[in-house]
């Protein structure tokens, strides 16, 4: 989906960018403009084209994108260059959920983050609990985990059937959304039990394909590493 992702989800990605950027003070109190000479390192896992990275790049010293898809990593790096962030924003191919995580993404460049975000990807992972644990390992103590994902949709079977016709990647959806309680439990079992919060975006995530309009309700959650 890498080539058409930004076009298919253009309005939804604008919404994501605005909603994340407007909540940055809620998300974390550590940004480059909130303290003297503060270094702030962020990781966006399953970054895709990097909308969340682009929204927060002005307020961090470094942002690393990781994705299993080389096509997505190329889009991420193209978007970083076009937005003028190439010096501090770089995408890499990598899978933190593999049985053995490759040495290439295990060095200091890929650890001790202040913020780790996973946006619109937790529902694709076989084991969201493992994913949050692997994300937690990359955070500094007191660092913030941000998750953006789907609020459970009671009509998801009908919607999934409709969506599958236009987006084959829907086949890879494993969980049809996470409630606040689901997120609290996932965070706690990953050692991310501090200062949990969960907010639902007021506007729906709307996207269009082949003349059809789809709409999803999205949440953003935060918690800190103990
Ligand atoms: C729906 S896209 C979300 C992209 C972006 N984060 C956003 O909010 O627009 C899901 C992304 O998860 C990536 N992905 C799926 N499984 C992954 C894994 N095990 N490790 C890293 N990335 C993965 C896909 O390649 C894809 O880029």
Short mmCIF file of C-alpha atoms in Angstrom, two decimals, residues 27 46 104 126 139 141 150 181 221 224:
data_model
loop_
_atom_site.label_atom_id
_atom_site.label_comp_id
_atom_site.label_asym_id
_atom_site.label_seq_id
_atom_site.Cartn_x
_atom_site.Cartn_y
_atom_site.Cartn_z
CA UNK A 27 1.24 13.46 25.49
CA UNK A 46 5.32 0.69 12.15
CA UNK A 104 21.00 -3.59 13.01
CA UNK A 126 -0.59 -10.89 15.92
CA UNK A 139 11.79 3.65 26.20
CA UNK A 141 12.45 5.19 32.36
CA UNK A 150 -9.28 2.07 16.30
CA UNK A 181 -9.79 -0.83 29.46
CA UNK A 221 -3.65 6.67 24.43
CA UNK A 224 4.72 6.09 30.88
#
